[in-house]
Tab-separated table of C-alpha atoms in Angstrom:
chain	number	residue	atom	x	y	z
U	7	UNK	CA	200.535	126.542	79.017
U	8	UNK	CA	201.077	130.202	79.479
U	9	UNK	CA	198.441	132.545	80.597
U	10	UNK	CA	197.663	135.519	78.379
U	11	UNK	CA	199.224	137.956	80.865
U	12	UNK	CA	202.440	135.926	81.072
U	13	UNK	CA	202.606	135.658	77.358
U	14	UNK	CA	202.407	139.482	77.035
U	15	UNK	CA	205.413	139.803	79.445
U	16	UNK	CA	207.441	137.338	77.558
U	17	UNK	CA	206.905	139.066	74.277
U	18	UNK	CA	208.025	142.505	75.750
U	19	UNK	CA	211.109	141.090	77.205
U	20	UNK	CA	212.147	139.486	74.050
U	21	UNK	CA	211.462	142.569	71.980
U	22	UNK	CA	213.507	144.843	74.204
U	23	UNK	CA	216.642	142.766	74.513
U	24	UNK	CA	216.545	140.676	71.326
U	25	UNK	CA	217.372	137.730	73.543
U	26	UNK	CA	215.293	134.902	74.664
U	27	UNK	CA	213.836	135.584	77.978
U	28	UNK	CA	213.119	133.225	80.600
U	29	UNK	CA	209.415	133.312	81.259
U	30	UNK	CA	208.298	131.948	84.574
U	31	UNK	CA	204.914	130.758	83.978
U	32	UNK	CA	202.830	130.207	87.053
U	33	UNK	CA	200.356	127.574	86.927
U	34	UNK	CA	197.295	127.863	88.892
U	35	UNK	CA	195.338	124.778	89.818
U	36	UNK	CA	191.762	124.917	90.701
U	37	UNK	CA	191.248	123.645	94.102
U	38	UNK	CA	187.533	122.588	94.664
U	39	UNK	CA	186.099	124.202	97.652
U	40	UNK	CA	184.394	121.775	100.030
U	41	UNK	CA	180.669	122.160	100.332
U	42	UNK	CA	179.924	124.256	103.449
U	43	UNK	CA	176.384	122.756	103.755
U	44	UNK	CA	175.294	119.302	102.512
U	45	UNK	CA	172.641	119.451	99.899
U	46	UNK	CA	169.274	119.782	101.417
U	47	UNK	CA	166.878	116.968	101.106
U	48	UNK	CA	163.807	117.309	99.087
U	49	UNK	CA	161.015	118.262	101.518
U	50	UNK	CA	158.319	115.678	101.993
U	51	UNK	CA	154.902	115.844	103.388
U	52	UNK	CA	154.710	116.774	107.057
U	53	UNK	CA	152.052	114.205	107.825
U	54	UNK	CA	152.087	110.537	106.909
U	55	UNK	CA	149.538	109.352	104.487
U	56	UNK	CA	146.304	108.348	106.115
U	57	UNK	CA	145.628	104.576	106.454
U	58	UNK	CA	143.369	102.859	104.034
U	59	UNK	CA	139.769	103.210	105.196
U	60	UNK	CA	138.052	100.160	106.737
U	61	UNK	CA	135.226	98.977	104.797
U	62	UNK	CA	131.907	99.730	106.239
U	63	UNK	CA	130.791	96.169	106.404
U	64	UNK	CA	133.788	95.277	108.626
U	65	UNK	CA	133.043	98.138	111.053
U	66	UNK	CA	129.459	97.327	111.311
U	67	UNK	CA	130.226	93.621	111.960
U	68	UNK	CA	132.618	94.559	114.705
U	69	UNK	CA	129.935	96.884	116.230
U	70	UNK	CA	127.315	94.202	116.048
U	71	UNK	CA	129.621	91.625	117.589
U	72	UNK	CA	130.445	93.920	120.544
U	73	UNK	CA	126.746	94.778	121.174
U	74	UNK	CA	125.820	91.094	121.054
U	75	UNK	CA	128.516	90.118	123.538
U	76	UNK	CA	127.670	92.799	125.885
U	77	UNK	CA	123.903	91.933	125.840
U	78	UNK	CA	124.947	88.191	126.567
U	79	UNK	CA	127.015	89.231	129.537
U	80	UNK	CA	124.302	91.455	131.033
U	81	UNK	CA	121.349	89.219	130.129
U	82	UNK	CA	119.594	86.545	132.038
U	83	UNK	CA	120.128	82.790	131.909
U	84	UNK	CA	116.761	81.602	130.587
U	85	UNK	CA	117.805	78.040	129.782
U	86	UNK	CA	116.447	76.656	133.104
U	87	UNK	CA	114.404	73.753	131.885
U	88	UNK	CA	110.720	73.833	133.031
U	89	UNK	CA	109.495	70.475	131.721
U	90	UNK	CA	112.744	68.694	132.764
U	91	UNK	CA	112.064	70.132	136.212
U	92	UNK	CA	108.679	68.464	136.236
U	93	UNK	CA	110.312	65.152	135.179
U	94	UNK	CA	112.814	65.538	137.986
U	95	UNK	CA	110.086	66.075	140.570
U	96	UNK	CA	108.263	62.969	139.304
U	97	UNK	CA	111.413	60.835	139.673
U	98	UNK	CA	111.861	62.317	143.207
U	99	UNK	CA	108.413	61.235	144.243
U	100	UNK	CA	109.217	57.685	143.118
U	101	UNK	CA	112.503	57.816	144.962
U	102	UNK	CA	110.888	59.183	148.114
U	103	UNK	CA	108.339	56.364	148.083
U	104	UNK	CA	111.005	53.711	147.481
U	105	UNK	CA	113.446	55.136	150.049
U	106	UNK	CA	110.786	55.213	152.713
U	107	UNK	CA	110.408	51.428	152.506
U	108	UNK	CA	114.100	50.624	152.893
U	109	UNK	CA	115.104	49.121	156.261
U	110	UNK	CA	118.869	50.082	156.274
U	111	UNK	CA	120.407	53.551	156.072
U	112	UNK	CA	122.803	52.304	153.272
U	113	UNK	CA	120.077	51.153	151.027
U	114	UNK	CA	118.133	54.376	151.710
U	115	UNK	CA	121.104	56.393	150.773
U	116	UNK	CA	121.672	54.416	147.601
U	117	UNK	CA	118.136	55.146	146.446
U	118	UNK	CA	118.592	58.816	146.845
U	119	UNK	CA	122.116	58.855	145.169
U	120	UNK	CA	120.635	57.103	142.170
U	121	UNK	CA	117.950	59.705	142.063
U	122	UNK	CA	120.647	62.444	142.031
U	123	UNK	CA	122.275	60.944	139.083
U	124	UNK	CA	118.993	60.553	137.249
U	125	UNK	CA	118.157	64.199	137.871
U	126	UNK	CA	121.517	65.334	136.361
U	127	UNK	CA	120.882	63.098	133.346
U	128	UNK	CA	117.510	64.790	132.852
U	129	UNK	CA	118.460	68.371	133.523
U	130	UNK	CA	121.768	68.737	131.629
U	131	UNK	CA	120.635	67.795	128.171
U	132	UNK	CA	117.388	69.655	128.633
U	133	UNK	CA	119.290	72.834	129.557
U	134	UNK	CA	121.672	72.452	126.553
U	135	UNK	CA	118.638	72.002	124.182
U	136	UNK	CA	116.864	74.966	125.487
U	137	UNK	CA	119.925	77.099	125.310
U	138	UNK	CA	120.420	75.989	121.719
U	139	UNK	CA	116.881	76.895	120.862
U	140	UNK	CA	117.436	80.446	122.265
U	141	UNK	CA	120.765	80.654	120.308
U	142	UNK	CA	122.547	81.191	123.560
U	143	UNK	CA	125.784	79.603	124.787
U	144	UNK	CA	125.483	77.348	127.939
U	145	UNK	CA	129.038	77.875	129.008
U	146	UNK	CA	129.457	81.708	128.285
U	147	UNK	CA	127.856	84.829	129.522
U	148	UNK	CA	124.938	84.343	132.062
U	149	UNK	CA	125.092	80.576	131.616
U	150	UNK	CA	128.654	80.345	132.895
U	151	UNK	CA	127.671	82.639	135.737
U	152	UNK	CA	124.756	80.476	136.524
U	153	UNK	CA	126.882	77.309	136.587
U	154	UNK	CA	129.732	78.700	138.524
U	155	UNK	CA	127.259	79.856	141.227
U	156	UNK	CA	125.330	76.735	141.264
U	157	UNK	CA	128.290	74.317	141.575
U	158	UNK	CA	129.876	75.239	144.967
U	159	UNK	CA	126.842	74.456	147.148
U	160	UNK	CA	126.427	71.132	145.264
U	161	UNK	CA	129.998	70.209	145.838
U	162	UNK	CA	129.719	71.052	149.579
U	163	UNK	CA	126.567	68.936	149.613
U	164	UNK	CA	128.515	65.956	148.229
U	165	UNK	CA	131.299	66.267	150.668
U	166	UNK	CA	128.819	66.548	153.683
U	167	UNK	CA	126.941	63.602	152.413
U	168	UNK	CA	130.147	61.381	152.581
U	169	UNK	CA	130.976	62.827	156.012
U	170	UNK	CA	127.671	62.596	157.633
U	171	UNK	CA	126.938	59.035	156.199
U	172	UNK	CA	130.370	57.824	157.348
U	173	UNK	CA	129.590	59.236	160.832
U	174	UNK	CA	126.155	57.574	160.831
U	175	UNK	CA	124.122	60.866	160.770
U	176	UNK	CA	121.763	59.793	157.973
U	177	UNK	CA	118.868	61.601	159.637
U	178	UNK	CA	120.498	65.001	158.980
U	179	UNK	CA	120.796	64.337	155.199
U	180	UNK	CA	117.368	65.396	153.944
U	181	UNK	CA	117.697	68.742	155.675
U	182	UNK	CA	121.137	69.270	154.452
U	183	UNK	CA	120.331	68.289	150.806
U	184	UNK	CA	117.334	70.661	150.723
U	185	UNK	CA	119.311	73.578	152.244
U	186	UNK	CA	122.255	73.248	149.865
U	187	UNK	CA	120.237	72.600	146.715
U	188	UNK	CA	118.089	75.551	147.614
U	189	UNK	CA	121.147	77.676	148.309
U	190	UNK	CA	122.621	76.625	144.851
U	191	UNK	CA	119.275	77.627	143.111
U	192	UNK	CA	119.163	81.053	144.991
U	193	UNK	CA	122.684	81.951	144.109
U	194	UNK	CA	122.524	80.802	140.609
U	195	UNK	CA	119.036	82.330	140.194
U	196	UNK	CA	120.634	85.814	140.552
U	197	UNK	CA	121.557	85.464	136.840
U	198	UNK	CA	118.216	83.861	135.822
U	199	UNK	CA	114.523	84.713	135.777
U	200	UNK	CA	113.027	85.990	139.093
U	201	UNK	CA	111.005	82.841	139.733
U	202	UNK	CA	114.225	80.641	140.117
U	203	UNK	CA	115.531	82.135	143.407
U	204	UNK	CA	112.057	82.050	144.809
U	205	UNK	CA	112.054	78.355	144.205
U	206	UNK	CA	115.339	78.022	146.045
U	207	UNK	CA	114.026	79.974	149.004
U	208	UNK	CA	111.158	77.505	149.241
U	209	UNK	CA	113.580	74.510	149.200
U	210	UNK	CA	115.778	76.149	151.886
U	211	UNK	CA	112.688	76.671	154.223
U	212	UNK	CA	111.818	72.977	153.716
U	213	UNK	CA	115.442	72.020	154.474
U	214	UNK	CA	115.526	74.093	157.629
U	215	UNK	CA	112.460	72.444	158.909
U	216	UNK	CA	113.632	69.019	158.002
U	217	UNK	CA	116.541	69.337	160.351
U	218	UNK	CA	114.220	69.354	163.340
U	219	UNK	CA	111.756	66.679	162.465
U	220	UNK	CA	111.954	62.964	163.328
U	221	UNK	CA	114.041	60.818	161.012
U	222	UNK	CA	110.928	59.095	159.714
U	223	UNK	CA	109.667	62.326	158.205
U	224	UNK	CA	112.740	62.979	156.206
U	225	UNK	CA	111.358	61.294	153.005
U	226	UNK	CA	108.201	63.338	153.369
U	227	UNK	CA	110.103	66.595	153.242
U	228	UNK	CA	112.266	65.277	150.389
U	229	UNK	CA	108.992	64.449	148.466
U	230	UNK	CA	107.648	68.076	149.200
U	231	UNK	CA	110.889	69.828	148.177
U	232	UNK	CA	112.361	67.755	145.369
U	233	UNK	CA	109.036	66.445	144.237
U	234	UNK	CA	106.116	68.890	144.458
U	235	UNK	CA	108.178	72.195	144.622
U	236	UNK	CA	110.164	71.055	141.728
U	237	UNK	CA	107.041	70.170	139.741
U	238	UNK	CA	105.019	73.317	140.593
U	239	UNK	CA	107.840	75.711	139.648
U	240	UNK	CA	108.852	73.613	136.649
U	241	UNK	CA	105.376	74.132	135.146
U	242	UNK	CA	105.508	77.762	135.901
U	243	UNK	CA	108.857	78.141	134.137
U	244	UNK	CA	107.747	75.994	131.274
U	245	UNK	CA	104.664	78.113	130.601
U	246	UNK	CA	106.141	81.547	131.203
U	247	UNK	CA	109.726	81.009	129.926
U	248	UNK	CA	109.615	78.714	126.835
U	249	UNK	CA	109.605	75.071	128.120
């Protein structure tokens, strides 16, 4: 195709010479210019959309759960069984009477070991029942701290029982038992009501005295500690702290 300007030149040349003229037609092609800047993106919001609000019921439940767990950790272990302590004291009196009539140290030791298993069989379910009535967990919060503090002196008492009995020092066992059982109650009682560590101190005093008395008086101190002290404080705990 000829541009309008080139067509005009061709017509003039032809008119002047009456001869066909050679028209040089210059074709111009359009070269697309590259985009200097890429197209700008559509601006969006500067801040992300806020998260969906948490229902008020969910937040309230989380807060209540946190408060309850905090109170459980900071509370006192009140599942110490009072009436079960009385029962343990009564069986200890029976054991003391029976052990005092034994003629060999081995049979004497057997009586008190049986009494220890009987006491555990009385105390464990009674503590679990009392904790369940109070809507408390026996193995969490103050209950777990109570058991973790109570266990080490009892384990030490079992090891010393085996060692002293094997060495023939049966006369020392009443004092050792009372001391370590009292120490277990004192340490565990730090997470319980105030009367519990007081009971432990009374048992420790009796144990200290039992170390320096004749062997024939060992059962008497066992009856005083595991029997009468346990009964007296068991009644106090049952009346003041819910059974």
